[in-house]
Protein backbone atom coordinates (compact mmCIF):
# COMPACT_ATOMS: atom_id res chain seq x y z
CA UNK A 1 -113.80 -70.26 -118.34
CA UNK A 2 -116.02 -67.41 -116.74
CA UNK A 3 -117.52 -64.20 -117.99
CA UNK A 4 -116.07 -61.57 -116.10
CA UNK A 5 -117.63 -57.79 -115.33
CA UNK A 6 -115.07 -55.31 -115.09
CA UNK A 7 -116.50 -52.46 -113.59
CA UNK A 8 -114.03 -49.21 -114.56
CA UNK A 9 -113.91 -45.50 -115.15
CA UNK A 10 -114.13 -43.23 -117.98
CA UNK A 11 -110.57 -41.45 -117.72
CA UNK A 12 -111.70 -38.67 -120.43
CA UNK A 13 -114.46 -37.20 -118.31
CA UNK A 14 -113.08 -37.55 -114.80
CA UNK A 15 -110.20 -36.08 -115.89
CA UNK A 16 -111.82 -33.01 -116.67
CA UNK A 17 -112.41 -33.03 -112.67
CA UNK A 18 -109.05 -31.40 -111.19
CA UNK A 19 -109.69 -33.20 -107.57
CA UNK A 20 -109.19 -36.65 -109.22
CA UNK A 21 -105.75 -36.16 -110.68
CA UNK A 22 -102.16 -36.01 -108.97
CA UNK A 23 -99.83 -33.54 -110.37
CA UNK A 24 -98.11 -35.70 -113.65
CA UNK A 25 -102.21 -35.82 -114.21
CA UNK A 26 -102.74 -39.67 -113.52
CA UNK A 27 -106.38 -40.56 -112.54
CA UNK A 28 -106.65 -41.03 -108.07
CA UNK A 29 -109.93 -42.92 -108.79
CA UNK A 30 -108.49 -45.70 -110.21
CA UNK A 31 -106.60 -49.39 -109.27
CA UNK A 32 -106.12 -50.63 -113.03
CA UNK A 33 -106.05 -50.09 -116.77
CA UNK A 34 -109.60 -51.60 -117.91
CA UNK A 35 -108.24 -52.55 -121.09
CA UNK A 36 -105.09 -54.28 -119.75
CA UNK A 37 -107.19 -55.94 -117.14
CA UNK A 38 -109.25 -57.06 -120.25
CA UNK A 39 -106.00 -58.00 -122.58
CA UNK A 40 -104.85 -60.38 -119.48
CA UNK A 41 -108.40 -62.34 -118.68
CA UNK A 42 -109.43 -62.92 -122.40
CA UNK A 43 -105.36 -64.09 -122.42
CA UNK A 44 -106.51 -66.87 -119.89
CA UNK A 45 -109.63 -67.80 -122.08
CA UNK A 46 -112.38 -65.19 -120.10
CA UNK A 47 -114.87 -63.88 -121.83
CA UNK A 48 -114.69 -60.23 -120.54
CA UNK A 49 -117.13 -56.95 -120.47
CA UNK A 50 -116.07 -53.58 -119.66
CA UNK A 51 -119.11 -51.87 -117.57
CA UNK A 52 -118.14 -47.58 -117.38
CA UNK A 53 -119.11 -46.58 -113.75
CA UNK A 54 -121.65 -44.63 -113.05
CA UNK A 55 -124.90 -43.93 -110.81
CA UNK A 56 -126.49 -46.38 -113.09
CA UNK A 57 -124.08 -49.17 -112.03
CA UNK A 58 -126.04 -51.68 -110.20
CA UNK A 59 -128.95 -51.52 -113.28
CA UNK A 60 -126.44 -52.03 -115.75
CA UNK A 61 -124.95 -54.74 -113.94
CA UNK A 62 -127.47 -57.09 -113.91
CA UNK A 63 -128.71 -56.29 -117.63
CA UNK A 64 -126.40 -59.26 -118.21
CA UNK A 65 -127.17 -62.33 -116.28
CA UNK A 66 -124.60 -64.14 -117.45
CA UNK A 67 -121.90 -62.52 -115.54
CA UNK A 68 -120.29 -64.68 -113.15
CA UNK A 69 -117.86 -62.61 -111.78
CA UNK A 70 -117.07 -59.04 -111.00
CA UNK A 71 -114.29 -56.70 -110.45
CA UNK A 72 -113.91 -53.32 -109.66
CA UNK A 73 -111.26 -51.15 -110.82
CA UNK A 74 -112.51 -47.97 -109.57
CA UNK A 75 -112.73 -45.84 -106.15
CA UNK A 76 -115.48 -43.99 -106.87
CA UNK A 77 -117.90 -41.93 -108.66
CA UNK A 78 -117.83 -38.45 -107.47
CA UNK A 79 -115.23 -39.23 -104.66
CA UNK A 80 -111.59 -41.16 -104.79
CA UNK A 81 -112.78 -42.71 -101.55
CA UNK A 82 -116.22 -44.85 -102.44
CA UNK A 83 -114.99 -48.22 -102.59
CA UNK A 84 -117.26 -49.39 -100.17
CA UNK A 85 -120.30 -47.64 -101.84
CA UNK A 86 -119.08 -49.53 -104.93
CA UNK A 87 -118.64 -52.74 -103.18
CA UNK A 88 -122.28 -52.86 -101.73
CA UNK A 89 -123.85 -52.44 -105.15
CA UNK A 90 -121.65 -55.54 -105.81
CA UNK A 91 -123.44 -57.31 -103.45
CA UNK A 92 -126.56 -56.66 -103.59
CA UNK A 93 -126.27 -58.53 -106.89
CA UNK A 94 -125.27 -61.84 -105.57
CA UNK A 95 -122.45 -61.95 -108.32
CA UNK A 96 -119.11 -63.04 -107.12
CA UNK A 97 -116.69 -60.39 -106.73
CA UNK A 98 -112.96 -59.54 -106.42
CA UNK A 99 -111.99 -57.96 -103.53
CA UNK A 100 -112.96 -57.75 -99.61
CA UNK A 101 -116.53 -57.04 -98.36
CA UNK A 102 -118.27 -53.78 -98.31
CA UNK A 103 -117.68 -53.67 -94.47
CA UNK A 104 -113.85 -54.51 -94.90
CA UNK A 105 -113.79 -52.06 -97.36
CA UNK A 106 -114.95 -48.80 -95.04
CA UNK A 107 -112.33 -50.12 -91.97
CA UNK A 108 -109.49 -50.25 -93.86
CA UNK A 109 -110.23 -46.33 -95.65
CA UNK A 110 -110.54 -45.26 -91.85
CA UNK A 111 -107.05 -45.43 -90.31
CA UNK A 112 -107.70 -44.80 -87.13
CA UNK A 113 -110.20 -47.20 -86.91
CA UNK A 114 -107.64 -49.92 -88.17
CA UNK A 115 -105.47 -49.20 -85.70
CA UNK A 116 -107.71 -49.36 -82.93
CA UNK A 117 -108.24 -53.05 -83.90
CA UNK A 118 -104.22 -53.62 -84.37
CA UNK A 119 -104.18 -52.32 -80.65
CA UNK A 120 -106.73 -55.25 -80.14
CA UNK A 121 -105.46 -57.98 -81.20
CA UNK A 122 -101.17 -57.01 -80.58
CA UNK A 123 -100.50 -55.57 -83.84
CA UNK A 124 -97.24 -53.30 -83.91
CA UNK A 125 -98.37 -50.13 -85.18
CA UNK A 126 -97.41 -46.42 -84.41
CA UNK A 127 -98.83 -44.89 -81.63
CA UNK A 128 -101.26 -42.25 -82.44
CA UNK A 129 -103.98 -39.61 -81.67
CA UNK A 130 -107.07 -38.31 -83.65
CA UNK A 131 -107.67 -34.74 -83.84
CA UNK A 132 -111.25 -33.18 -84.74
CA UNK A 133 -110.49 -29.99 -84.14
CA UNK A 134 -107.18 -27.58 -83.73
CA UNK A 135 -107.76 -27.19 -79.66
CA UNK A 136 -106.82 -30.26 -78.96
CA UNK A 137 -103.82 -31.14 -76.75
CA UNK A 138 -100.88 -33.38 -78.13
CA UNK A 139 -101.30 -36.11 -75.24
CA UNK A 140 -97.88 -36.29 -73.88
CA UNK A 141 -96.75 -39.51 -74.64
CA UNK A 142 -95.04 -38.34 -78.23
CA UNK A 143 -91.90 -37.04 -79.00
CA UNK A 144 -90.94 -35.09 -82.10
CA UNK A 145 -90.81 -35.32 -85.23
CA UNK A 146 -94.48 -36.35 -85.63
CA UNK A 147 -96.40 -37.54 -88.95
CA UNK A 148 -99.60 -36.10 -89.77
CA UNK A 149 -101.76 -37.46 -92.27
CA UNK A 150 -106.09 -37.47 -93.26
CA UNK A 151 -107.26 -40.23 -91.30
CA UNK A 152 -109.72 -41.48 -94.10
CA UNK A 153 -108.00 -41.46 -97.43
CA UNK A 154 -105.47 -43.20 -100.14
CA UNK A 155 -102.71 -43.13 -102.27
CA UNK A 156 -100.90 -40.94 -100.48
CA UNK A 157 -103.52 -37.78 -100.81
CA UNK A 158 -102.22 -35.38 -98.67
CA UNK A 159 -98.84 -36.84 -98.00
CA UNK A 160 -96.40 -34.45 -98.09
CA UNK A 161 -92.68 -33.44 -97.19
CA UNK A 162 -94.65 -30.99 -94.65
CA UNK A 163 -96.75 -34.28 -93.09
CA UNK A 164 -93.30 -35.08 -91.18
CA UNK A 165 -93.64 -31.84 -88.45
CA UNK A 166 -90.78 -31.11 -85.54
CA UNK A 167 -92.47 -28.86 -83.41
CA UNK A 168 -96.28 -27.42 -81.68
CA UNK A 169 -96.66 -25.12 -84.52
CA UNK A 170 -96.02 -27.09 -87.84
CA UNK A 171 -98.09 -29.97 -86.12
CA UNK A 172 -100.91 -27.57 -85.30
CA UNK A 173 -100.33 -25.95 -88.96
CA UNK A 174 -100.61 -29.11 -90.18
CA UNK A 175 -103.66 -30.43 -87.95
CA UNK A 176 -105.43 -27.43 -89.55
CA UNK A 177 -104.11 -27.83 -93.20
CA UNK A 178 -105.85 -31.62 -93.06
CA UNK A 179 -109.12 -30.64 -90.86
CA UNK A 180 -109.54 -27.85 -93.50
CA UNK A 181 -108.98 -29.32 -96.90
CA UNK A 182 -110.13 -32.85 -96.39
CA UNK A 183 -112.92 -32.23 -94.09
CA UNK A 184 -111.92 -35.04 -91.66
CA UNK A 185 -109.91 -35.51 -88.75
CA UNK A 186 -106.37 -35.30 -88.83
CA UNK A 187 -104.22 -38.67 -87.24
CA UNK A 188 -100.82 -37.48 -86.23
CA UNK A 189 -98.88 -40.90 -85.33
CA UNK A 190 -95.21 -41.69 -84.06
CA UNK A 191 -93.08 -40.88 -86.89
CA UNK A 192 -91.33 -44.00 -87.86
CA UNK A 193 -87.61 -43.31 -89.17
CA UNK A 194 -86.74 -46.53 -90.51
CA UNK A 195 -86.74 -49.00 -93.87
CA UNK A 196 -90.29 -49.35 -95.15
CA UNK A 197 -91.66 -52.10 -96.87
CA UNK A 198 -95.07 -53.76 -98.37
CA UNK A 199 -97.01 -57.21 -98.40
CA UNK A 200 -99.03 -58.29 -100.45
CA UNK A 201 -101.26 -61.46 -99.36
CA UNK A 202 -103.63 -63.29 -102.10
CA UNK A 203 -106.02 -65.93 -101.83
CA UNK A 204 -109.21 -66.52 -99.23
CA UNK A 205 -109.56 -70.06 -98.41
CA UNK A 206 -105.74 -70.50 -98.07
CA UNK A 207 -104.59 -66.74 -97.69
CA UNK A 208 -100.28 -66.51 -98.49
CA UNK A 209 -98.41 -64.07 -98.21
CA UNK A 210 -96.13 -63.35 -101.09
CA UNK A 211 -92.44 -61.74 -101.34
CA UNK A 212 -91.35 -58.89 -99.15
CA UNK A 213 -90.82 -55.84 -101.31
CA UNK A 214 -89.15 -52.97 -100.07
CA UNK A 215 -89.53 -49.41 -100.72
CA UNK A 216 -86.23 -46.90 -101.57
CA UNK A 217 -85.47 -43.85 -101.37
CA UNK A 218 -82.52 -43.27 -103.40
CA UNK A 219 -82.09 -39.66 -103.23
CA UNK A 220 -81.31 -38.81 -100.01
CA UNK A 221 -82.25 -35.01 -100.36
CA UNK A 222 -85.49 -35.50 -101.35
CA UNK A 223 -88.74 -36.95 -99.59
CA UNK A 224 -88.07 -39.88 -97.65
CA UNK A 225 -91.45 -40.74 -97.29
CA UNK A 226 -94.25 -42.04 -99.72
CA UNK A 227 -95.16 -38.66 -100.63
CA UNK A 228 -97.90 -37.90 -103.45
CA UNK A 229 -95.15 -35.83 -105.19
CA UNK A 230 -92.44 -38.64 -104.97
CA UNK A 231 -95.23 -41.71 -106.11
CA UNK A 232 -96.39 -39.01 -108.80
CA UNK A 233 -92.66 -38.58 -109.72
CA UNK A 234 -91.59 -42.34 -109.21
CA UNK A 235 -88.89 -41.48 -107.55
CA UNK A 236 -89.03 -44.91 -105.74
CA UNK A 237 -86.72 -47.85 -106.15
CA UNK A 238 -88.16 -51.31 -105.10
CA UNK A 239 -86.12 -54.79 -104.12
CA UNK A 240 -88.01 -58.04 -103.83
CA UNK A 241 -87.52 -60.22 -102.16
CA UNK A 242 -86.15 -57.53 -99.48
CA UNK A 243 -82.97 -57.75 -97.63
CA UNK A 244 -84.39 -58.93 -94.28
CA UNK A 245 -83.07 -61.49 -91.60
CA UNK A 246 -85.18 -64.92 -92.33
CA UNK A 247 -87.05 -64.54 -88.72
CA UNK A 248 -87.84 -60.81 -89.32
CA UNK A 249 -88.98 -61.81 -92.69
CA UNK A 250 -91.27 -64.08 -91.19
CA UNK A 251 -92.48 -62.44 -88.47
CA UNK A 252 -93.63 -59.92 -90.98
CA UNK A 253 -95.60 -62.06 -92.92
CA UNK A 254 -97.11 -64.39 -89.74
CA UNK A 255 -98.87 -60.56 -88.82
CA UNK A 256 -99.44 -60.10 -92.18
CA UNK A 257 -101.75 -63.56 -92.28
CA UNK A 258 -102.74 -62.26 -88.95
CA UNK A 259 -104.03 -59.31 -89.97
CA UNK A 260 -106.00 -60.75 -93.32
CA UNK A 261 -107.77 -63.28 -91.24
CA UNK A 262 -108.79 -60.35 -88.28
CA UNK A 263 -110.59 -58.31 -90.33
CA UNK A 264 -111.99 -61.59 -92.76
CA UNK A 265 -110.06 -59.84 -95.70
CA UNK A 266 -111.01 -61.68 -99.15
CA UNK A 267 -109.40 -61.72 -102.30
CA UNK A 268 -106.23 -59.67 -102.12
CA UNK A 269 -104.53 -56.74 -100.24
CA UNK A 270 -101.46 -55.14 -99.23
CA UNK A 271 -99.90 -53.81 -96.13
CA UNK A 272 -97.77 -51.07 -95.53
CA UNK A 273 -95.13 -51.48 -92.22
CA UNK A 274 -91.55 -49.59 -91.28
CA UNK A 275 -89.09 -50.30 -88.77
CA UNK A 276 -89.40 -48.56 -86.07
CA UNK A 277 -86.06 -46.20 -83.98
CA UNK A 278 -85.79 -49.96 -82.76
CA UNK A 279 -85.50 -51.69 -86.23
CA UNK A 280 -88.39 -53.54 -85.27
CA UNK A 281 -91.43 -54.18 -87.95
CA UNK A 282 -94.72 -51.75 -87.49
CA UNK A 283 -97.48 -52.29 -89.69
CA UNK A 284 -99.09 -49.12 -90.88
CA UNK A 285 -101.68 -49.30 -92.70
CA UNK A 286 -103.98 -51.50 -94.43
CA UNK A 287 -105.11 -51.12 -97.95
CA UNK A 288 -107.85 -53.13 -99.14
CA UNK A 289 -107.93 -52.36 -102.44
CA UNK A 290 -104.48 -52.12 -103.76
CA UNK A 291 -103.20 -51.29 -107.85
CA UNK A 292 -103.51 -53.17 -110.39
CA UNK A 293 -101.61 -51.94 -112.81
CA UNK A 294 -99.34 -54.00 -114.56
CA UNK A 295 -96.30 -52.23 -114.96
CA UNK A 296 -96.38 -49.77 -111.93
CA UNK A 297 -98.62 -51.68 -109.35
CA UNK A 298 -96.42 -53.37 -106.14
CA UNK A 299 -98.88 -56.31 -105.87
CA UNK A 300 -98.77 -57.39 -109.81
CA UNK A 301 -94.63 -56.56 -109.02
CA UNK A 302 -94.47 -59.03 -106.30
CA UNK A 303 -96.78 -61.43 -107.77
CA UNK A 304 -94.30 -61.75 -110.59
CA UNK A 305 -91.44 -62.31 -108.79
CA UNK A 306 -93.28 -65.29 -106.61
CA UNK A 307 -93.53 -66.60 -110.56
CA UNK A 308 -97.44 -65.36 -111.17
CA UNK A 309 -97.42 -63.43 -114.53
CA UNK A 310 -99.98 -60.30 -114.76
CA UNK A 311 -102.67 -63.14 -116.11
CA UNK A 312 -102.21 -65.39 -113.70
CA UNK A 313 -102.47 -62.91 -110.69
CA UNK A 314 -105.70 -61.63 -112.47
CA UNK A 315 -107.19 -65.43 -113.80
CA UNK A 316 -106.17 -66.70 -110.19
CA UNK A 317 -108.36 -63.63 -108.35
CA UNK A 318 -111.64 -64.51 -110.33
CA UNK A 319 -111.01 -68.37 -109.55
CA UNK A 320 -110.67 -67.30 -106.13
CA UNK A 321 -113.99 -65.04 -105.68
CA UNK A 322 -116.25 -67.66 -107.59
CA UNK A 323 -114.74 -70.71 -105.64
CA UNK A 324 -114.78 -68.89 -102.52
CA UNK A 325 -118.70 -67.16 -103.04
CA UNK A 326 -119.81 -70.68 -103.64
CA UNK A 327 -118.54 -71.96 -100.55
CA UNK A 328 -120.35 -69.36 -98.69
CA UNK A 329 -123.87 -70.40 -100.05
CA UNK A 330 -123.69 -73.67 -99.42
C-alpha cells in the first residue's frame, strides 16, 4: 500500500473568518472531512498523514520523502477559490496527486472561459454574455427570465433566489450586486427551466462515467435552483440512477467523456447540465474539484450506488494518480 499526504484545513481558525462560512456555518474552503478521508485510506491498508494548509505548504510537504501520493482537500488559504494555487505547489513536488492539473484547475473556476471551449468543440451549454461593467448592453439574442451568476466561483457563492431576474432592472441590479461584491465579472446565461442533474466521471487512463443522479426540488415554493441557501439548508432530494430515456441517458454521459478528455481532466470530476425549454440536455458547468464528503458529497453518493464504497472511491483515486503519474514519466 502507499503513504498518502492529505493536504487539509484547520476548521477552528478559518472559521473565525466570516467569508469562508455559508449561513448553517459549514466551512466554503473545503471538499472533505480530513479525518474521514483518513478513517477510509488507513481502512484500505494506507499509511496516511494529515498536512494543515498553510503558506508553508510546499516546505512541509517534502519534509517527508516518503510520500507517494497527495491529495488536497482544500480550496484555499486566504481565498475559497485557490485550487489552482494549491495544485501548482503539488507539482512542483513531483509527488503524484489526486485531482486535475493546475491548468485544468483555473479553466474550470472561470465559467465563461469553459464555455467558450464547449462552444468549440459542440457542447450544449446556455447561451451567455460576460459583463465587466453595468453599461453594458444585454445583446439581443436573450429572452427573459435570465440567470446571473460570478463568473469565477463555487459552491453556489452567490447563487440566489434573486440570480433568476425577469426584467432590465433586476438583471442590471443584479449585474451590479456580482461586479460589486465579488470583484469579477458577472455571466448572465439563458435561464434553463428544466430537470437538472450531475455526472460524475472517475478514472484517467480509462475515464467512466458513473450513474446519472438527479437533483429535486421538492418544495415547489421555494428555490428551484441550487441556491447557497437551499444546499446550506439541504433542501435537495437526489435519485440515482435518474429517470431518463436510455438514449438521453447516454447521450449525457458520451459529452460527459467528451468533455473529461477536452480539457485532459485527471482523476475525478463532476458536471452540472439541465434540460433545456426543449427537454434537451445542457451541460453547465464544470467542476474540477468536486466534495468529498462521505455522507453529503454527490460523487461519493453516486460512487456508491455504481457499488464503490467511500474506501474504495478514495483507495481507487490514489491507485489512479500513482499509476497514471508513472505513465507520464516514462
Amino acid at each position: 500500500m502507499y503513504h498518502v499526504g492529505v493536504v487539509y484545513n484547520d476548521r477552528e481558525s478559518l472559521n473565525k473568518d466570516q467569508s469562508y462560512l455559508t449561513n448553517t456555518g459549514n466551512n466554503l474552503n473545503e471538499i472533505a472531512d480530513a479525518q474521514e478521508v483518513k478513517a477510509a485510506l488507513e481502512a484500505k491498508g494506507h499509511k496516511v498523514s494529515l498536512i494543515k494548509m498553510s503558506v508553508n505548504i510546499l516546505s512541509d510537504i517534502i519534509k517527508d520523502d516518503s510520500i507517494d501520493c497527495l491529495i488536497n482537500l482544500c480550496c484555499g488559504i486566504k481565498k475559497s477559490k485557490e485550487q489552482a494555487n494549491i495544485i501548482s505547489l503539488f507539482e512542483l513536488t513531483g509527488i503524484p496527486f489526486v485531482g486535475s492539473s493546475a491548468f485544468v484547475q483555473e479553466i474550470g473556476l472561470n465559467k465563461s472561459f469553459t464555455k467558450h471551449i464547449f462552444d468549440a468543440y459542440n457542447i450544449p451549454n446556455a447561451s451567455f454574455q460576460v459583463f465587466s461593467s453595468d453599461k453594458q448592453k444585454l445583446e439581443t439574442k436573450f429572452n427573459y427570465p435570465l440567470m446571473v451568476k460570478p463568473d469565477s466561483e463555487s459552491s453556489s457563492v452567490g447563487i440566489t433566489a434573486d440570480s433568476i431576474v425577469h426584467n432590465e432592472k433586476e438583471l442590471y441590479d443584479r449585474i451590479r450586486y456580482v461586479l460589486k461584491n465579488f470583484n469579477q465579472n458577472a455571466l448572465v446565461e439563458e435561464y434553463l427551466p428544466g430537470r437538472e442533474f450531475t455526472v460524475a466521471v472517475i478514472g484517467t487512463d480509462n475515464a467512466k462515467a458513473l450513474p446519472i443522479l438527479e437533483i429535486i426540488f421538492p418544495d415547489k415554493n421555494d428555490d428551484q435552483i441550487q441556491s447557497r441557501r437551499i444546499k446550506d439548508l439541504n433542501k435537495i432530494d437526489k435519485e440515482c440512477p435518474a429517470n431518463l430515456a436510455p438514449e438521453v441517458a447516454q447521450k449525457i454521459k458520451d459529452d460527459a467523456l467528451k468533455v473529461y478528455k477536452i480539457f485532459d481532466c485527471s482523476s475525478y470530476i463532476r458536471i452540472d447540465v439541465k434540460m433545456n425549454i426543449h427537454d434537451e440536455p445542457v451541460f453547465i458547468e464544470l467542476n474540477t474539484l468536486p466534495g468529498l464528503f462521505k455522507d453529503t458529497s454527490d460523487v461519493p453518493y453516486i460512487a456508491s450506488i455504481d457499488g464503490m464504497s467511500y474506501e474504495d472511491l478514495l483507495d481507487f483515486l490514489v491507485k489512479d494518480a500513482i499509476k497514471n503519474h508513472d505513465i507520464q514519466k516514462l
